[in-house]
Short mmCIF file of N, CA, C and O in Angstrom, two decimals:
data_model
loop_
_atom_site.label_atom_id
_atom_site.label_comp_id
_atom_site.label_asym_id
_atom_site.label_seq_id
_atom_site.Cartn_x
_atom_site.Cartn_y
_atom_site.Cartn_z
N MET A 2 -68.62 -7.73 92.32
CA MET A 2 -68.89 -7.55 90.91
C MET A 2 -70.31 -7.96 90.57
O MET A 2 -70.86 -7.51 89.59
N ASP A 3 -70.90 -8.82 91.36
CA ASP A 3 -72.26 -9.25 91.09
C ASP A 3 -73.22 -8.12 91.42
O ASP A 3 -73.37 -7.73 92.56
N LYS A 4 -73.86 -7.60 90.40
CA LYS A 4 -74.84 -6.56 90.59
C LYS A 4 -76.21 -7.16 90.42
O LYS A 4 -76.38 -8.15 89.74
N TYR A 5 -77.17 -6.56 91.07
CA TYR A 5 -78.53 -7.03 90.95
C TYR A 5 -79.30 -6.04 90.09
O TYR A 5 -79.39 -4.87 90.41
N TYR A 6 -79.77 -6.52 88.97
CA TYR A 6 -80.55 -5.69 88.07
C TYR A 6 -82.00 -6.13 88.16
O TYR A 6 -82.34 -7.24 87.79
N SER A 7 -82.82 -5.26 88.68
CA SER A 7 -84.21 -5.64 88.83
C SER A 7 -84.99 -5.34 87.56
O SER A 7 -84.60 -4.50 86.74
N TYR A 8 -86.08 -6.02 87.43
CA TYR A 8 -86.96 -5.81 86.30
C TYR A 8 -87.51 -4.39 86.35
O TYR A 8 -87.70 -3.74 85.32
N THR A 9 -87.73 -3.87 87.56
CA THR A 9 -88.23 -2.51 87.74
C THR A 9 -87.23 -1.49 87.18
O THR A 9 -87.63 -0.54 86.50
N ASP A 10 -85.95 -1.69 87.47
CA ASP A 10 -84.92 -0.78 86.94
C ASP A 10 -84.92 -0.80 85.43
O ASP A 10 -84.79 0.25 84.78
N PHE A 11 -85.08 -1.98 84.87
CA PHE A 11 -85.11 -2.09 83.42
C PHE A 11 -86.33 -1.36 82.85
O PHE A 11 -86.22 -0.63 81.88
N LEU A 12 -87.48 -1.56 83.48
CA LEU A 12 -88.69 -0.89 82.99
C LEU A 12 -88.59 0.63 83.12
O LEU A 12 -89.09 1.35 82.26
N LYS A 13 -87.94 1.09 84.17
CA LYS A 13 -87.74 2.54 84.32
C LYS A 13 -86.91 3.07 83.15
O LYS A 13 -87.21 4.12 82.59
N ALA A 14 -85.86 2.36 82.81
CA ALA A 14 -85.01 2.79 81.70
C ALA A 14 -85.76 2.72 80.38
O ALA A 14 -85.64 3.60 79.54
N VAL A 15 -86.55 1.68 80.21
CA VAL A 15 -87.31 1.52 78.97
C VAL A 15 -88.43 2.54 78.89
O VAL A 15 -88.77 3.02 77.81
N GLY A 16 -88.98 2.89 80.04
CA GLY A 16 -90.10 3.83 80.08
C GLY A 16 -89.73 5.24 79.64
O GLY A 16 -90.58 6.00 79.20
N HIS A 17 -88.48 5.59 79.75
CA HIS A 17 -88.05 6.92 79.31
C HIS A 17 -88.02 6.95 77.79
O HIS A 17 -87.82 5.95 77.13
N SER A 18 -88.19 8.11 77.26
CA SER A 18 -88.26 8.24 75.82
C SER A 18 -86.90 8.12 75.14
O SER A 18 -86.82 7.93 73.94
N LYS A 19 -85.84 8.21 75.91
CA LYS A 19 -84.50 8.16 75.32
C LYS A 19 -84.03 6.72 75.18
O LYS A 19 -84.02 5.96 76.12
N VAL A 20 -83.63 6.36 74.00
CA VAL A 20 -83.12 5.02 73.73
C VAL A 20 -81.74 4.86 74.36
O VAL A 20 -81.35 3.76 74.75
N ASP A 21 -81.03 5.94 74.52
CA ASP A 21 -79.68 5.87 75.09
C ASP A 21 -79.68 5.26 76.49
O ASP A 21 -78.77 4.50 76.83
N GLU A 22 -80.67 5.58 77.29
CA GLU A 22 -80.73 5.04 78.65
C GLU A 22 -80.97 3.53 78.63
O GLU A 22 -80.38 2.79 79.41
N GLU A 23 -81.82 3.08 77.72
CA GLU A 23 -82.08 1.64 77.58
C GLU A 23 -80.81 0.92 77.16
O GLU A 23 -80.45 -0.11 77.74
N GLU A 24 -80.17 1.45 76.15
CA GLU A 24 -78.94 0.83 75.65
C GLU A 24 -77.85 0.83 76.71
O GLU A 24 -77.12 -0.15 76.86
N LYS A 25 -77.76 1.92 77.45
CA LYS A 25 -76.73 2.02 78.48
C LYS A 25 -76.95 0.95 79.56
O LYS A 25 -76.00 0.28 79.97
N LEU A 26 -78.20 0.78 80.00
CA LEU A 26 -78.50 -0.22 81.02
C LEU A 26 -78.23 -1.63 80.49
O LEU A 26 -77.61 -2.45 81.16
N LEU A 27 -78.69 -1.91 79.28
CA LEU A 27 -78.46 -3.23 78.70
C LEU A 27 -76.98 -3.50 78.50
O LEU A 27 -76.50 -4.61 78.78
N ASN A 28 -76.24 -2.52 78.04
CA ASN A 28 -74.79 -2.69 77.88
C ASN A 28 -74.11 -2.96 79.21
O ASN A 28 -73.20 -3.78 79.29
N GLU A 29 -74.56 -2.27 80.25
CA GLU A 29 -73.99 -2.49 81.58
C GLU A 29 -74.28 -3.90 82.07
O GLU A 29 -73.42 -4.58 82.63
N ILE A 30 -75.52 -4.37 81.84
CA ILE A 30 -75.90 -5.72 82.25
C ILE A 30 -75.06 -6.75 81.50
O ILE A 30 -74.51 -7.68 82.10
N TYR A 31 -74.97 -6.61 80.17
CA TYR A 31 -74.20 -7.57 79.38
C TYR A 31 -72.73 -7.55 79.75
O TYR A 31 -72.08 -8.60 79.81
N LEU A 32 -72.18 -6.38 79.99
CA LEU A 32 -70.78 -6.28 80.38
C LEU A 32 -70.55 -6.97 81.71
O LEU A 32 -69.57 -7.71 81.89
N ASP A 33 -71.45 -6.76 82.66
CA ASP A 33 -71.32 -7.38 83.97
C ASP A 33 -71.40 -8.90 83.85
O ASP A 33 -70.62 -9.63 84.48
N LEU A 34 -72.34 -9.40 83.04
CA LEU A 34 -72.46 -10.84 82.83
C LEU A 34 -71.19 -11.41 82.18
O LEU A 34 -70.71 -12.48 82.56
N PHE A 35 -70.67 -10.70 81.21
CA PHE A 35 -69.45 -11.14 80.52
C PHE A 35 -68.27 -11.20 81.49
O PHE A 35 -67.53 -12.18 81.54
N LEU A 36 -68.10 -10.15 82.29
CA LEU A 36 -66.98 -10.12 83.24
C LEU A 36 -67.12 -11.21 84.30
O LEU A 36 -66.13 -11.83 84.69
N ASN A 37 -68.35 -11.46 84.74
CA ASN A 37 -68.57 -12.54 85.71
C ASN A 37 -68.19 -13.89 85.12
O ASN A 37 -67.58 -14.72 85.78
N ARG A 38 -68.53 -14.11 83.87
CA ARG A 38 -68.20 -15.38 83.20
C ARG A 38 -66.69 -15.54 83.07
O ARG A 38 -66.14 -16.60 83.35
N ILE A 39 -66.01 -14.47 82.65
CA ILE A 39 -64.55 -14.53 82.51
C ILE A 39 -63.90 -14.80 83.87
O ILE A 39 -62.97 -15.62 83.97
N GLN A 40 -64.40 -14.16 84.90
CA GLN A 40 -63.85 -14.36 86.24
C GLN A 40 -64.06 -15.80 86.71
O GLN A 40 -63.15 -16.42 87.28
N ARG A 41 -65.24 -16.37 86.45
CA ARG A 41 -65.52 -17.76 86.81
C ARG A 41 -64.61 -18.73 86.08
O ARG A 41 -64.05 -19.66 86.67
N ILE A 42 -64.44 -18.50 84.78
CA ILE A 42 -63.58 -19.38 83.98
C ILE A 42 -62.14 -19.33 84.49
O ILE A 42 -61.48 -20.36 84.63
N HIS A 43 -61.68 -18.14 84.79
CA HIS A 43 -60.31 -17.97 85.30
C HIS A 43 -60.14 -18.69 86.64
O HIS A 43 -59.13 -19.38 86.86
N ARG A 44 -61.13 -18.56 87.51
CA ARG A 44 -61.03 -19.22 88.82
C ARG A 44 -61.05 -20.73 88.66
O ARG A 44 -60.33 -21.46 89.36
N GLU A 45 -61.88 -21.24 87.75
CA GLU A 45 -61.91 -22.69 87.49
C GLU A 45 -60.54 -23.18 87.05
O GLU A 45 -60.06 -24.22 87.52
N GLU A 46 -59.91 -22.45 86.14
CA GLU A 46 -58.58 -22.83 85.66
C GLU A 46 -57.57 -22.83 86.80
O GLU A 46 -56.73 -23.73 86.91
N GLN A 47 -57.65 -21.81 87.67
CA GLN A 47 -56.75 -21.75 88.82
C GLN A 47 -56.95 -22.95 89.73
O GLN A 47 -55.99 -23.56 90.20
N LEU A 48 -58.22 -23.27 90.00
CA LEU A 48 -58.52 -24.37 90.91
C LEU A 48 -58.03 -25.70 90.34
O LEU A 48 -57.52 -26.55 91.09
N ILE A 49 -58.16 -25.90 89.06
CA ILE A 49 -57.68 -27.15 88.44
C ILE A 49 -56.17 -27.28 88.60
O ILE A 49 -55.66 -28.35 88.93
N VAL A 50 -55.46 -26.19 88.41
CA VAL A 50 -54.00 -26.21 88.59
C VAL A 50 -53.66 -26.51 90.06
O VAL A 50 -52.77 -27.32 90.35
N LEU A 51 -54.39 -25.87 90.97
CA LEU A 51 -54.14 -26.10 92.40
C LEU A 51 -54.47 -27.54 92.81
O LEU A 51 -53.76 -28.14 93.63
N ILE A 52 -55.54 -28.09 92.25
CA ILE A 52 -55.91 -29.48 92.54
C ILE A 52 -54.82 -30.42 92.03
O ILE A 52 -54.41 -31.35 92.73
N ASP A 53 -54.35 -30.18 90.81
CA ASP A 53 -53.27 -31.02 90.26
C ASP A 53 -52.02 -30.95 91.13
O ASP A 53 -51.37 -31.96 91.40
N ARG A 54 -51.69 -29.76 91.58
CA ARG A 54 -50.50 -29.58 92.42
C ARG A 54 -50.68 -30.31 93.76
O ARG A 54 -49.75 -30.95 94.26
N ALA A 55 -51.88 -30.20 94.32
CA ALA A 55 -52.15 -30.87 95.60
C ALA A 55 -52.04 -32.39 95.44
O ALA A 55 -51.54 -33.08 96.33
N LEU A 56 -52.51 -32.91 94.31
CA LEU A 56 -52.39 -34.35 94.05
C LEU A 56 -50.93 -34.75 93.90
O LEU A 56 -50.50 -35.78 94.44
N ASP A 57 -50.17 -33.95 93.16
CA ASP A 57 -48.74 -34.25 92.97
C ASP A 57 -48.00 -34.26 94.30
O ASP A 57 -47.11 -35.08 94.52
N GLU A 58 -48.37 -33.33 95.19
CA GLU A 58 -47.70 -33.20 96.48
C GLU A 58 -48.34 -34.07 97.56
O GLU A 58 -47.93 -34.03 98.71
N LYS A 59 -49.40 -34.81 97.17
CA LYS A 59 -50.13 -35.67 98.11
C LYS A 59 -50.64 -34.88 99.32
O LYS A 59 -50.62 -35.36 100.46
N ASP A 60 -51.12 -33.67 99.04
CA ASP A 60 -51.66 -32.79 100.09
C ASP A 60 -53.18 -32.94 100.09
O ASP A 60 -53.91 -32.27 99.37
N GLU A 61 -53.64 -33.87 100.92
CA GLU A 61 -55.06 -34.21 100.95
C GLU A 61 -55.93 -33.03 101.39
O GLU A 61 -57.00 -32.81 100.83
N LYS A 62 -55.46 -32.28 102.37
CA LYS A 62 -56.23 -31.15 102.88
C LYS A 62 -56.43 -30.10 101.78
O LYS A 62 -57.56 -29.61 101.58
N ALA A 63 -55.38 -29.76 101.08
CA ALA A 63 -55.49 -28.76 100.00
C ALA A 63 -56.37 -29.29 98.87
O ALA A 63 -57.18 -28.55 98.31
N PHE A 64 -56.22 -30.58 98.56
CA PHE A 64 -57.04 -31.17 97.50
C PHE A 64 -58.52 -31.02 97.82
O PHE A 64 -59.30 -30.57 96.98
N TYR A 65 -58.93 -31.40 99.03
CA TYR A 65 -60.34 -31.30 99.39
C TYR A 65 -60.81 -29.85 99.43
O TYR A 65 -61.95 -29.55 99.04
N LEU A 66 -59.97 -28.96 99.86
CA LEU A 66 -60.32 -27.54 99.89
C LEU A 66 -60.61 -27.02 98.48
O LEU A 66 -61.67 -26.42 98.22
N TYR A 67 -59.70 -27.27 97.55
CA TYR A 67 -59.86 -26.77 96.18
C TYR A 67 -60.97 -27.51 95.43
O TYR A 67 -61.72 -26.90 94.66
N ALA A 68 -61.07 -28.81 95.66
CA ALA A 68 -62.11 -29.58 94.99
C ALA A 68 -63.49 -29.14 95.46
O ALA A 68 -64.43 -29.05 94.65
N THR A 69 -63.63 -28.85 96.73
CA THR A 69 -64.91 -28.37 97.26
C THR A 69 -65.26 -27.02 96.66
O THR A 69 -66.40 -26.79 96.26
N GLU A 70 -64.28 -26.13 96.57
CA GLU A 70 -64.54 -24.82 95.98
C GLU A 70 -64.95 -24.95 94.51
O GLU A 70 -65.87 -24.28 94.04
N LEU A 71 -64.28 -25.84 93.79
CA LEU A 71 -64.63 -26.06 92.39
C LEU A 71 -66.03 -26.64 92.25
O LEU A 71 -66.80 -26.24 91.38
N GLU A 72 -66.38 -27.56 93.13
CA GLU A 72 -67.72 -28.14 93.10
C GLU A 72 -68.78 -27.08 93.38
O GLU A 72 -69.81 -27.02 92.69
N VAL A 73 -68.54 -26.22 94.36
CA VAL A 73 -69.49 -25.14 94.67
C VAL A 73 -69.61 -24.19 93.48
O VAL A 73 -70.72 -23.77 93.13
N LEU A 74 -68.50 -23.89 92.86
CA LEU A 74 -68.52 -23.01 91.70
C LEU A 74 -69.35 -23.61 90.56
O LEU A 74 -70.13 -22.92 89.93
N HIS A 75 -69.22 -24.91 90.34
CA HIS A 75 -70.01 -25.58 89.31
C HIS A 75 -71.50 -25.62 89.67
O HIS A 75 -72.34 -25.52 88.79
N GLN A 76 -71.81 -25.76 90.95
CA GLN A 76 -73.20 -25.78 91.38
C GLN A 76 -73.84 -24.42 91.17
O GLN A 76 -75.00 -24.34 90.74
N VAL A 77 -73.12 -23.36 91.44
CA VAL A 77 -73.66 -22.01 91.28
C VAL A 77 -73.93 -21.73 89.81
O VAL A 77 -74.94 -21.14 89.45
N VAL A 78 -73.04 -22.19 88.94
CA VAL A 78 -73.20 -21.97 87.50
C VAL A 78 -74.39 -22.73 86.96
O VAL A 78 -75.12 -22.24 86.11
N SER A 79 -74.62 -23.94 87.47
CA SER A 79 -75.70 -24.78 86.93
C SER A 79 -77.08 -24.36 87.43
O SER A 79 -78.07 -24.82 86.92
N GLU A 80 -77.14 -23.52 88.43
CA GLU A 80 -78.45 -23.10 88.97
C GLU A 80 -79.12 -22.08 88.11
O GLU A 80 -78.75 -21.44 87.29
#
């Protein structure tokens, strides 16, 4: 789902005389950003539930697995 939108692609769209192409590219970028955010939030919620379950079941291996994934997810977001 992660697409790479280069500045060159944006300038190409802006360089054309049609506003529709600019709007279409910007809408696609914003939609992709929105969907990525929703997906990240959903995964965070899943990981928190899995971490809680691992703690309840005293499953140390699962706890570290999910906690590490959550930590990596938070690091990617903060960059």
